[in-house]
Coordinates of C-alpha atoms in Angstrom, one line a residue:
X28 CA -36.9 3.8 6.3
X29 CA -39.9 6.0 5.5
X30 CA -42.4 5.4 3.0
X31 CA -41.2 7.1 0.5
X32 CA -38.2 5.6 0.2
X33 CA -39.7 2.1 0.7
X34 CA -41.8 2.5 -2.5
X35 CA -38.6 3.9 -4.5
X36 CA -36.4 0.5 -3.1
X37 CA -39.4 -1.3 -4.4
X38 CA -39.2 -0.1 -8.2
X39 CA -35.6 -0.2 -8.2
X40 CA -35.7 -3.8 -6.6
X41 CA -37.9 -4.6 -9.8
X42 CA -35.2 -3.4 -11.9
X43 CA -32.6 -4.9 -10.7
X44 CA -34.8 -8.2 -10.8
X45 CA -36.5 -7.6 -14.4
X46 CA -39.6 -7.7 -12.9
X47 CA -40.0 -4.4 -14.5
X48 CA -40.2 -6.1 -17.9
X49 CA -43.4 -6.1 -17.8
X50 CA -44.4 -2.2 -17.1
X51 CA -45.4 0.1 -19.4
X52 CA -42.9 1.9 -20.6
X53 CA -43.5 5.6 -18.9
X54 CA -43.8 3.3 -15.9
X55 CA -40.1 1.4 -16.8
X56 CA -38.9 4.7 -16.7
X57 CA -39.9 6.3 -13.9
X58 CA -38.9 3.1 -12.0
X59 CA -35.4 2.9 -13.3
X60 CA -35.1 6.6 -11.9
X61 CA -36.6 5.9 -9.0
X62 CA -38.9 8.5 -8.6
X63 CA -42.4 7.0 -9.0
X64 CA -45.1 9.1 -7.2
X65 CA -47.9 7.3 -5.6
X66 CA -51.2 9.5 -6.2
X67 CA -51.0 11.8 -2.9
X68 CA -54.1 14.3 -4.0
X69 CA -57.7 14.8 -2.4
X70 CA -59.3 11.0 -1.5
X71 CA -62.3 10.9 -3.3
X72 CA -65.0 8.5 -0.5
X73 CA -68.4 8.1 -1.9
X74 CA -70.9 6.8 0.7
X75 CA -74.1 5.1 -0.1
X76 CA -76.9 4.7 2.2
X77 CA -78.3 1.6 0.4
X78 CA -82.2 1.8 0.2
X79 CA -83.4 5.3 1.0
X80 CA -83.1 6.7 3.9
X81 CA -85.2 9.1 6.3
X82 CA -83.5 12.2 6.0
X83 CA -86.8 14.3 8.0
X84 CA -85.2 12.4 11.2
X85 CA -81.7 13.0 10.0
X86 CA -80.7 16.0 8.4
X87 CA -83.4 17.6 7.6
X88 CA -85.8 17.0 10.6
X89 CA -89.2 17.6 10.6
X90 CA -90.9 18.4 14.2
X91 CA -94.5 17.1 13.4
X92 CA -95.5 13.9 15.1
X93 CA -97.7 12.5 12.1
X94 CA -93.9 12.5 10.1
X95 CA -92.0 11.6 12.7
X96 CA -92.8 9.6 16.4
X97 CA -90.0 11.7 18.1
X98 CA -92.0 14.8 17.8
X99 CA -94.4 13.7 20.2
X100 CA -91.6 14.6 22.7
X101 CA -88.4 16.2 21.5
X102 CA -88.2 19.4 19.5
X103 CA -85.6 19.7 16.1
X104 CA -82.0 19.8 17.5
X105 CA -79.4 22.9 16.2
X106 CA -76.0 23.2 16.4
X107 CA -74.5 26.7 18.2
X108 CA -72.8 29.1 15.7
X109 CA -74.2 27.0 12.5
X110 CA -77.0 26.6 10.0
X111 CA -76.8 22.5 10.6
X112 CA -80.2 21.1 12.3
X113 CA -80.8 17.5 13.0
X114 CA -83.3 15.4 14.6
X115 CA -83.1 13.8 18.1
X116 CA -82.9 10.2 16.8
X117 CA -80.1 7.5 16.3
X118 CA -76.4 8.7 17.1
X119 CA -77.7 12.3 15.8
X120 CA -76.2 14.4 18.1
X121 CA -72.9 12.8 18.6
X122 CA -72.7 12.6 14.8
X123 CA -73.3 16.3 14.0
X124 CA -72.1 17.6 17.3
X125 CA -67.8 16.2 16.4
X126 CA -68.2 16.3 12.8
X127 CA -70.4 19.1 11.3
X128 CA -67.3 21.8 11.2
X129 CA -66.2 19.6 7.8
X130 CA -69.7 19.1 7.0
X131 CA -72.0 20.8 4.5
X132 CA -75.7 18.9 4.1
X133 CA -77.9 20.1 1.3
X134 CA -81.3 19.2 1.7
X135 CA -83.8 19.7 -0.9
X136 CA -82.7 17.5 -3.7
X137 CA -85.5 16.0 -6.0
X138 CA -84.5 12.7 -7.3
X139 CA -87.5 12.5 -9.5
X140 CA -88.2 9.0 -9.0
X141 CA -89.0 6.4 -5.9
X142 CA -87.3 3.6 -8.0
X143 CA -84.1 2.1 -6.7
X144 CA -81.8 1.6 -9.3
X145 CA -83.2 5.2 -11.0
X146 CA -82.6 6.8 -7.7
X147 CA -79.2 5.0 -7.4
X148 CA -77.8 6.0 -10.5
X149 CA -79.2 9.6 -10.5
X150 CA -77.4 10.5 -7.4
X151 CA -74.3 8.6 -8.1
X152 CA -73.9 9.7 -11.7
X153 CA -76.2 12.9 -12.2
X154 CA -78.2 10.9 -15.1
X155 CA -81.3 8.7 -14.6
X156 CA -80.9 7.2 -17.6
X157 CA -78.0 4.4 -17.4
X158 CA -74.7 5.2 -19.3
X159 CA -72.9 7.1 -16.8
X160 CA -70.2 6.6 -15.2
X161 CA -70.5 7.1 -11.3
X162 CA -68.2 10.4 -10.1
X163 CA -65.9 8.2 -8.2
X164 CA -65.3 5.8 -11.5
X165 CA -64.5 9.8 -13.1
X166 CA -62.4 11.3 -10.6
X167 CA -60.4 7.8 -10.0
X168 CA -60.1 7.9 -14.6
X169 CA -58.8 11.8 -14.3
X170 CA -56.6 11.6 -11.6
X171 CA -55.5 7.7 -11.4
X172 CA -55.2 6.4 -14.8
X173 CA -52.6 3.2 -14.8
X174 CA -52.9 2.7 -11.3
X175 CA -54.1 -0.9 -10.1
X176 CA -56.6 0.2 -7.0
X177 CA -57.6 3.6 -8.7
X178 CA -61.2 2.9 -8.1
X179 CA -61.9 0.7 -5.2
X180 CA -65.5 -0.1 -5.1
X181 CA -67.4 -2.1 -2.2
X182 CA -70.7 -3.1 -4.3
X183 CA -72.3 0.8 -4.4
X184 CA -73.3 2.1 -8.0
X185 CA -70.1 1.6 -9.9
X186 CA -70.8 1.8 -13.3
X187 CA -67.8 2.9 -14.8
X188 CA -68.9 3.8 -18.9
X189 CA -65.8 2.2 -19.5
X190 CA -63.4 5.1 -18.1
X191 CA -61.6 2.4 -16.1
X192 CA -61.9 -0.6 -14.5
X193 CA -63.0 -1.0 -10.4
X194 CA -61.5 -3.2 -8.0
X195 CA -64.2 -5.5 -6.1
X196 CA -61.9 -5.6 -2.9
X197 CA -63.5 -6.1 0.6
X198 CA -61.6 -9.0 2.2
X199 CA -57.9 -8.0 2.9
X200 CA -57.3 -12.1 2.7
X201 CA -57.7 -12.2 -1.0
X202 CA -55.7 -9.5 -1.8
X203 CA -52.9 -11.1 0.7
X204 CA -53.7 -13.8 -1.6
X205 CA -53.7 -12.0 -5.1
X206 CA -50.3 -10.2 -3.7
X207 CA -48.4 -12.8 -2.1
X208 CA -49.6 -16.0 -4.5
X209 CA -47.0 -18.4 -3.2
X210 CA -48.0 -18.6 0.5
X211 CA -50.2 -20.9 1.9
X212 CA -51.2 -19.1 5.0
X213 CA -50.5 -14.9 6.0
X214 CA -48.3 -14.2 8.0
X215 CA -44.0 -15.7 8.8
X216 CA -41.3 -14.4 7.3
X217 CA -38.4 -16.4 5.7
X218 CA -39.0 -20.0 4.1
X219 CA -41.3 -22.3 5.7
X220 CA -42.5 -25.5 4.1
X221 CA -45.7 -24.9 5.5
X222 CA -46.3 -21.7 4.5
X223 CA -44.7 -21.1 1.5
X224 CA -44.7 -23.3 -2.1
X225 CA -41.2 -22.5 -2.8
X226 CA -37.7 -20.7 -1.4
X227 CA -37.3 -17.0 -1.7
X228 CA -34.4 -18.0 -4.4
X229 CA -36.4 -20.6 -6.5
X230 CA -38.9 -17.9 -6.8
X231 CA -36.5 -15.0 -8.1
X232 CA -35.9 -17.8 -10.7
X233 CA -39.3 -18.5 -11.3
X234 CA -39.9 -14.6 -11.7
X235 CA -36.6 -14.0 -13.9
X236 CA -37.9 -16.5 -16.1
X237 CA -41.3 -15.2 -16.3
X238 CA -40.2 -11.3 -17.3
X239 CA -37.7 -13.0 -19.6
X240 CA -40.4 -14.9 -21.3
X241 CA -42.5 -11.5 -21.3
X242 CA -39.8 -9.4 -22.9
X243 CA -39.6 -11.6 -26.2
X244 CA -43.1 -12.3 -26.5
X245 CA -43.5 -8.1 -26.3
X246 CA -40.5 -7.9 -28.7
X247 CA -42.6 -10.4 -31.1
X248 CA -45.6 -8.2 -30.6
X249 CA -45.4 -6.8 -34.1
X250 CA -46.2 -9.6 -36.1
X251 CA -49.0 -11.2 -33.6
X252 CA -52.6 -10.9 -34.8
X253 CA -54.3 -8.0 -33.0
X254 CA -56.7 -10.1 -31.0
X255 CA -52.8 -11.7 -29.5
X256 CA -51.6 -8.4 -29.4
X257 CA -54.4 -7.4 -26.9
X258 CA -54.3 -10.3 -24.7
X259 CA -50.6 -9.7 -24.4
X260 CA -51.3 -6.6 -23.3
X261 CA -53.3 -7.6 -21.3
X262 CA -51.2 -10.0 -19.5
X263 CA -48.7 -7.3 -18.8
X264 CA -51.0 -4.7 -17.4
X265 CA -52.0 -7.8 -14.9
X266 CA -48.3 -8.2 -13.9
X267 CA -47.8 -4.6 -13.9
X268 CA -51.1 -4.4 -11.5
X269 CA -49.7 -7.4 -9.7
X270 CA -46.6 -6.0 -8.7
X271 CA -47.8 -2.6 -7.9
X272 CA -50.4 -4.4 -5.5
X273 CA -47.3 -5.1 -3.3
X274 CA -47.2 -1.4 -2.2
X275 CA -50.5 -1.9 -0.7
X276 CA -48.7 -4.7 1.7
X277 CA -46.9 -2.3 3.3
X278 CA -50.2 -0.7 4.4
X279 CA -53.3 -3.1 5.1
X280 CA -53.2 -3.9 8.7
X281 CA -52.2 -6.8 10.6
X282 CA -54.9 -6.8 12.8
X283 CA -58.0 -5.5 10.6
X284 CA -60.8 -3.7 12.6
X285 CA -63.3 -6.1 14.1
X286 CA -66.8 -6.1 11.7
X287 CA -68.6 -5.8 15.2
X288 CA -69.1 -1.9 16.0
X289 CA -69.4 -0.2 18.8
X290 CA -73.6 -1.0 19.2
X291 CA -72.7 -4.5 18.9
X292 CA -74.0 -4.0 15.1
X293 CA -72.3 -6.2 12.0
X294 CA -71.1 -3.4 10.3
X295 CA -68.8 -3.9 7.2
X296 CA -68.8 -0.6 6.5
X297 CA -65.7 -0.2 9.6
X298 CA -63.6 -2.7 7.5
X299 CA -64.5 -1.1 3.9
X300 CA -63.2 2.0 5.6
X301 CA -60.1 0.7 6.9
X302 CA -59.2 -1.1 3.2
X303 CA -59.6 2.0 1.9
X304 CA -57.6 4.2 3.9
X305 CA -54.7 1.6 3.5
X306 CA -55.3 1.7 -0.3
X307 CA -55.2 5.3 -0.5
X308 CA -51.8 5.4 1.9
X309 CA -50.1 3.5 -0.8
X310 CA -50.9 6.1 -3.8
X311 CA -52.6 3.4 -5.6
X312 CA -55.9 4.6 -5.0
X313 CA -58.0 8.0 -6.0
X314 CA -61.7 7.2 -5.1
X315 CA -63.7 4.5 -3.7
X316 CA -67.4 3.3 -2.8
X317 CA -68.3 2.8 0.9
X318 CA -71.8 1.0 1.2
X319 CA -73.7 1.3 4.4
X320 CA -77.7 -0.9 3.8
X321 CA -80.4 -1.6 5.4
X322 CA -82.8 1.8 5.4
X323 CA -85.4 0.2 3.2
X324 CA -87.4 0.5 6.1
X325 CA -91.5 0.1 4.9
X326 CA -92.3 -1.5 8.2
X327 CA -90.7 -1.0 11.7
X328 CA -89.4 1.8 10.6
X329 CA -88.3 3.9 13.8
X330 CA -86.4 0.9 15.5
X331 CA -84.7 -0.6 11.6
X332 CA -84.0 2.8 10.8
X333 CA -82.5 3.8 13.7
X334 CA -79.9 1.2 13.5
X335 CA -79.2 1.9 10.3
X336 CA -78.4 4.9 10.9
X337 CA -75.8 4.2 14.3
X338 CA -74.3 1.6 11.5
X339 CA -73.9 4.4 9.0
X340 CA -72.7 6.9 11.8
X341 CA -70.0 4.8 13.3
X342 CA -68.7 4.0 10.2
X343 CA -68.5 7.8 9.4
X344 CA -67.1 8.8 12.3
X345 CA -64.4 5.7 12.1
X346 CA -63.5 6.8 8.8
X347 CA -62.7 10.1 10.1
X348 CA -60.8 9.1 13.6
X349 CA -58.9 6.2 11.3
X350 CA -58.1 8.6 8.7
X351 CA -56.5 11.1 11.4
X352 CA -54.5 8.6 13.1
X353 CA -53.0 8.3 9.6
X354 CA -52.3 12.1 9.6
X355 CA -54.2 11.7 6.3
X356 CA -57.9 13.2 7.0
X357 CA -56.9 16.2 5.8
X358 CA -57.2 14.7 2.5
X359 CA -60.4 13.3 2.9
X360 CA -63.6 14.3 0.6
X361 CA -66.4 12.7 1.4
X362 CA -69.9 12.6 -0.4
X363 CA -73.1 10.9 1.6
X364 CA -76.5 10.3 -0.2
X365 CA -78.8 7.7 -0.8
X366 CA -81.4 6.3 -3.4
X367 CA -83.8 8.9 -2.2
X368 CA -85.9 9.5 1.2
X369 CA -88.9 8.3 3.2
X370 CA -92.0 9.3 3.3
X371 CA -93.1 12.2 5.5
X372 CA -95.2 10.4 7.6
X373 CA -96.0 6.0 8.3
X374 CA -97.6 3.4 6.2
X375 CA -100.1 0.9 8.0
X376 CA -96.8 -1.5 9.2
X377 CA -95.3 1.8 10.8
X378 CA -92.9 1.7 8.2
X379 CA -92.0 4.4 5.7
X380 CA -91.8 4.3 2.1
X381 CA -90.1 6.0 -1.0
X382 CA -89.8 9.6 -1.5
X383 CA -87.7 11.6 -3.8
X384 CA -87.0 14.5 -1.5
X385 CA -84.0 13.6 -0.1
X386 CA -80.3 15.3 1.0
X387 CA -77.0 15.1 0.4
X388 CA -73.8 15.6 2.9
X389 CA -70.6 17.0 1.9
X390 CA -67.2 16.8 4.1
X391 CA -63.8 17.6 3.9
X392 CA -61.7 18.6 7.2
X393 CA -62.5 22.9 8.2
X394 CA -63.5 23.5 4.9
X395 CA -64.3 27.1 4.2
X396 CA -68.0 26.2 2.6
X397 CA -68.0 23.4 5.5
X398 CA -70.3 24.2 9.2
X399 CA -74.0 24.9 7.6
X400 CA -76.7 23.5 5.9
X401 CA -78.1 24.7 2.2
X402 CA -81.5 23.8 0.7
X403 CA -85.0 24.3 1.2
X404 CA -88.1 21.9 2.4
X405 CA -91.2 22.6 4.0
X406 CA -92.9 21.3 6.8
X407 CA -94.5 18.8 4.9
X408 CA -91.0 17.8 3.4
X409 CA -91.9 18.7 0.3
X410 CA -88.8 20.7 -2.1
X411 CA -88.6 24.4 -2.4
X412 CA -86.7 26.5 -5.3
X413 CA -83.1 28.4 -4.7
X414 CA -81.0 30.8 -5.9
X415 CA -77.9 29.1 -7.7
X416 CA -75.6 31.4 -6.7
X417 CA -76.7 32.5 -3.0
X418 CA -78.8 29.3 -2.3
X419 CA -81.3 31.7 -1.0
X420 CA -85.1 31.1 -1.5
X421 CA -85.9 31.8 -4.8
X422 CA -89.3 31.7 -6.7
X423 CA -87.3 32.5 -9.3
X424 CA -84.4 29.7 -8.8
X425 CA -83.9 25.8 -9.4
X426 CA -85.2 22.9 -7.9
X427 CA -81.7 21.4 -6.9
X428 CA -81.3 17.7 -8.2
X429 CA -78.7 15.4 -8.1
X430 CA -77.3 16.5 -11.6
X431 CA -76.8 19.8 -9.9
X432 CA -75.0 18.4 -6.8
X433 CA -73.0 15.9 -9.2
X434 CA -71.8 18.7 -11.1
X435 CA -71.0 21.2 -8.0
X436 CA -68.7 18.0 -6.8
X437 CA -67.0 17.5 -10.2
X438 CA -66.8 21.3 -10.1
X439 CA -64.9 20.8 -6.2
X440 CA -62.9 17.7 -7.8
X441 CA -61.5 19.9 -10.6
X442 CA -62.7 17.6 -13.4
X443 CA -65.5 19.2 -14.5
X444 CA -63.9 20.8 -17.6
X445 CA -61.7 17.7 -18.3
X446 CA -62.2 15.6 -21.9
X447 CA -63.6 12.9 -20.0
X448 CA -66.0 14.8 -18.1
X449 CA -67.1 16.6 -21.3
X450 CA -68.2 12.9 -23.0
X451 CA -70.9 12.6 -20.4
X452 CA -72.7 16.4 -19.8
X453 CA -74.9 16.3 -16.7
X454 CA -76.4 19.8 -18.6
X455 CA -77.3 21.5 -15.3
X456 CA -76.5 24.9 -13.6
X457 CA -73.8 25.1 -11.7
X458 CA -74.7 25.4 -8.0
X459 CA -72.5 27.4 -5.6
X460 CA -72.1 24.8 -3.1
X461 CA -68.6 25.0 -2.7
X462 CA -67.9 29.1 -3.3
X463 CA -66.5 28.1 -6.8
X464 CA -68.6 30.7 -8.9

């Protein structure tokens, strides 16, 4: 049975039980029918470099051994028939070599602060003032309204402003758990007295009963006091959520991708990536949060940063190869940034510290504004002006910042002229990132 049908048996299965009770009423419908449509649309992965990293031997590399140690040795690194550089360091040029024809890196953006959390939010939601919601908690409020997993966050910058609520999801035990509530272990099939608190058919009970109980206590709704009349709500969104969540099942791995990459690195980012993927596969999802940390480096910074970045690269290039064994990466778009950047050049502990010059990388699979790199530095890493619409030099033209590059990706997402987009204006030009204007 293909997927499809599998998640049209399940809503008519909750029908026939009266587990559907407790749905909404669009949602009753539709399952009734039996045609609910998971979300299939473009997968909206926002990946956060936690702490700042060096994009002068990344991105945006910067040949001068009193920036950079590698200098003394290797020149800056460029990829045949494209505009994309990058600096001999890390897992550089595997990274750019297999992924930069999806890949569009903007260098050049001036986060105007070296704070953390200002940095954080700016690039996340295009305001450094708090308030706003990240663009992942905006696309997943546009596109995936009702759904349970709509926003799947794994601890980046998910303020949400209220447009929806995020799920908090990175161990695939507790949602087996929050799914399958009557089990004592994973895993079995049938009845099993250690596994399981009751039979398959004292359950059914237990759930006709429950949606029974649901039914009058919505049909006694009018005359509750409001504050009863919301938490009965509530409730039924939970059990709506709740039963929805057993899509995912189908999805989430039996054998989950080992936290342990490839550099012998703990790397959570692999898993986060994997949860996600299966999330998305079940049309529950529309955007998530990936987190990658550790590039605070302001001492040791060559060797810390370094691994960092192979942590941050695998989990990239796992994504991807994960998401194409799905026969889903052609649905993939995929935002990379970070609080800011590192200084051009070493503190006294041969670390680095903050700079608000940093970069930003774009991907989505052969994209027509994908295969170069846009923005201006100088040698010194310091940011130069551009043309909005030609990204050219310009004496003339902007300083990117992230408001610019979080509305040129609510702009790609489609959202940008959408009511909910309107309530929070990120009042900046519109950038021609994407060959939009």
């Amino acid at each position: 049975m293909n997927n499809g049908m599998n998640r049209r048996r399940f809503l008519q299965l909750l029908v026939a039980s009266g587990l559907a009770a407790g749905l909404p009423v669009s949602l009753r419908a539709r399952a009734a029918e039996g045609n609910f449509t998971p979300y299939s649309g473009p997968f909206f992965v926002s990946i956060e470099a936690g702490g700042g990293w060096d994009v002068t031997s990344f991105c945006d590399p910067k040949a001068n051994p009193a920036i950079n140690h590698w200098a003394s040795t290797q020149g800056v690194q460029t990829i045949s028939g494209s505009s994309v550089t990058y600096a001999p360091f890390a897992h550089n040029q595997r990274f750019f070599s297999n992924l930069h024809p999806h890949m569009l890196v903007v260098n050049g953006i001036d986060a105007q602060t070296n704070a953390h959390q200002a940095g954080q939010r700016y690039n996340w939601s295009g305001r450094l003032a708090e308030g706003y919601p990240s663009f992942a908690a905006l696309a997943a409020a546009v596109y995936g309204a009702g759904l349970p997993l709509a926003y799947l966050s794994n601890g980046g910058y998910n303020q949400t402003a209220g447009v929806i609520n995020y799920t908090l999801m990175q161990d695939p035990g507790a949602l087996n758990k929050l799914v399958y509530q009557d089990q004592f272990l994973d895993g079995g099939s049938g009845w099993d007295a250690a596994k399981y608190f009751h039979r398959q058919s004292t359950r059914d009970i237990i759930n006709r009963h429950r949606a029974e109980r649901l039914a009058r206590l919505q049909a006694a709704q009018p005359h509750m006091a409001s504050r009863m009349q919301a938490a009965l709500n509530q409730f039924a969104a939970a059990k709506d959520g709740q039963q929805l969540l057993e899509l995912l099942a189908q999805y989430v791995p039996q054998t989950l991708v080992d936290y342990t990459d490839a550099d012998g690195y703990w790397n959570p980012l692999l898993r986060q990536a994997q949860i996600a993927l299966a999330a998305y596969q079940s049309g529950l999802c529309v955007s998530t949060d990936l987190v990658a940390w550790g590039f605070d480096t302001h001492a040791n910074h060559d060797a810390d940063h370094a691994a960092a970045l192979m942590r941050l690269q695998n989990g990239v290039e796992y994504l991807w190869a994960e998401a194409g064994r799905l026969g889903i990466d052609d649905k993939l778009v995929v935002m990379i940034s970070s609080d800011f950047a590192r200084t051009p050049g070493y503190n006294d502990g041969n670390g680095k510290d903050h700079w608000p010059i940093g970069s930003t990388i774009f991907m989505s699979k052969n994209a027509s504004w994908a295969n170069r790199s846009v923005g201006l530095t100088t040698a010194t890493h310091e940011a130069q002006t551009v043309n909005a619409q030609t990204l050219a030099p310009d004496s003339n033209g902007i300083l990117l910042q992230p408001k610019h590059i979080q509305q040129a990706m609510r702009e790609l997402a489609g959202i940008a002229g959408h009511e909910l987009s309107q309530r929070f204006p990120l009042n900046a030009e519109s950038v021609n990132l994407f060959g939009l204007l």
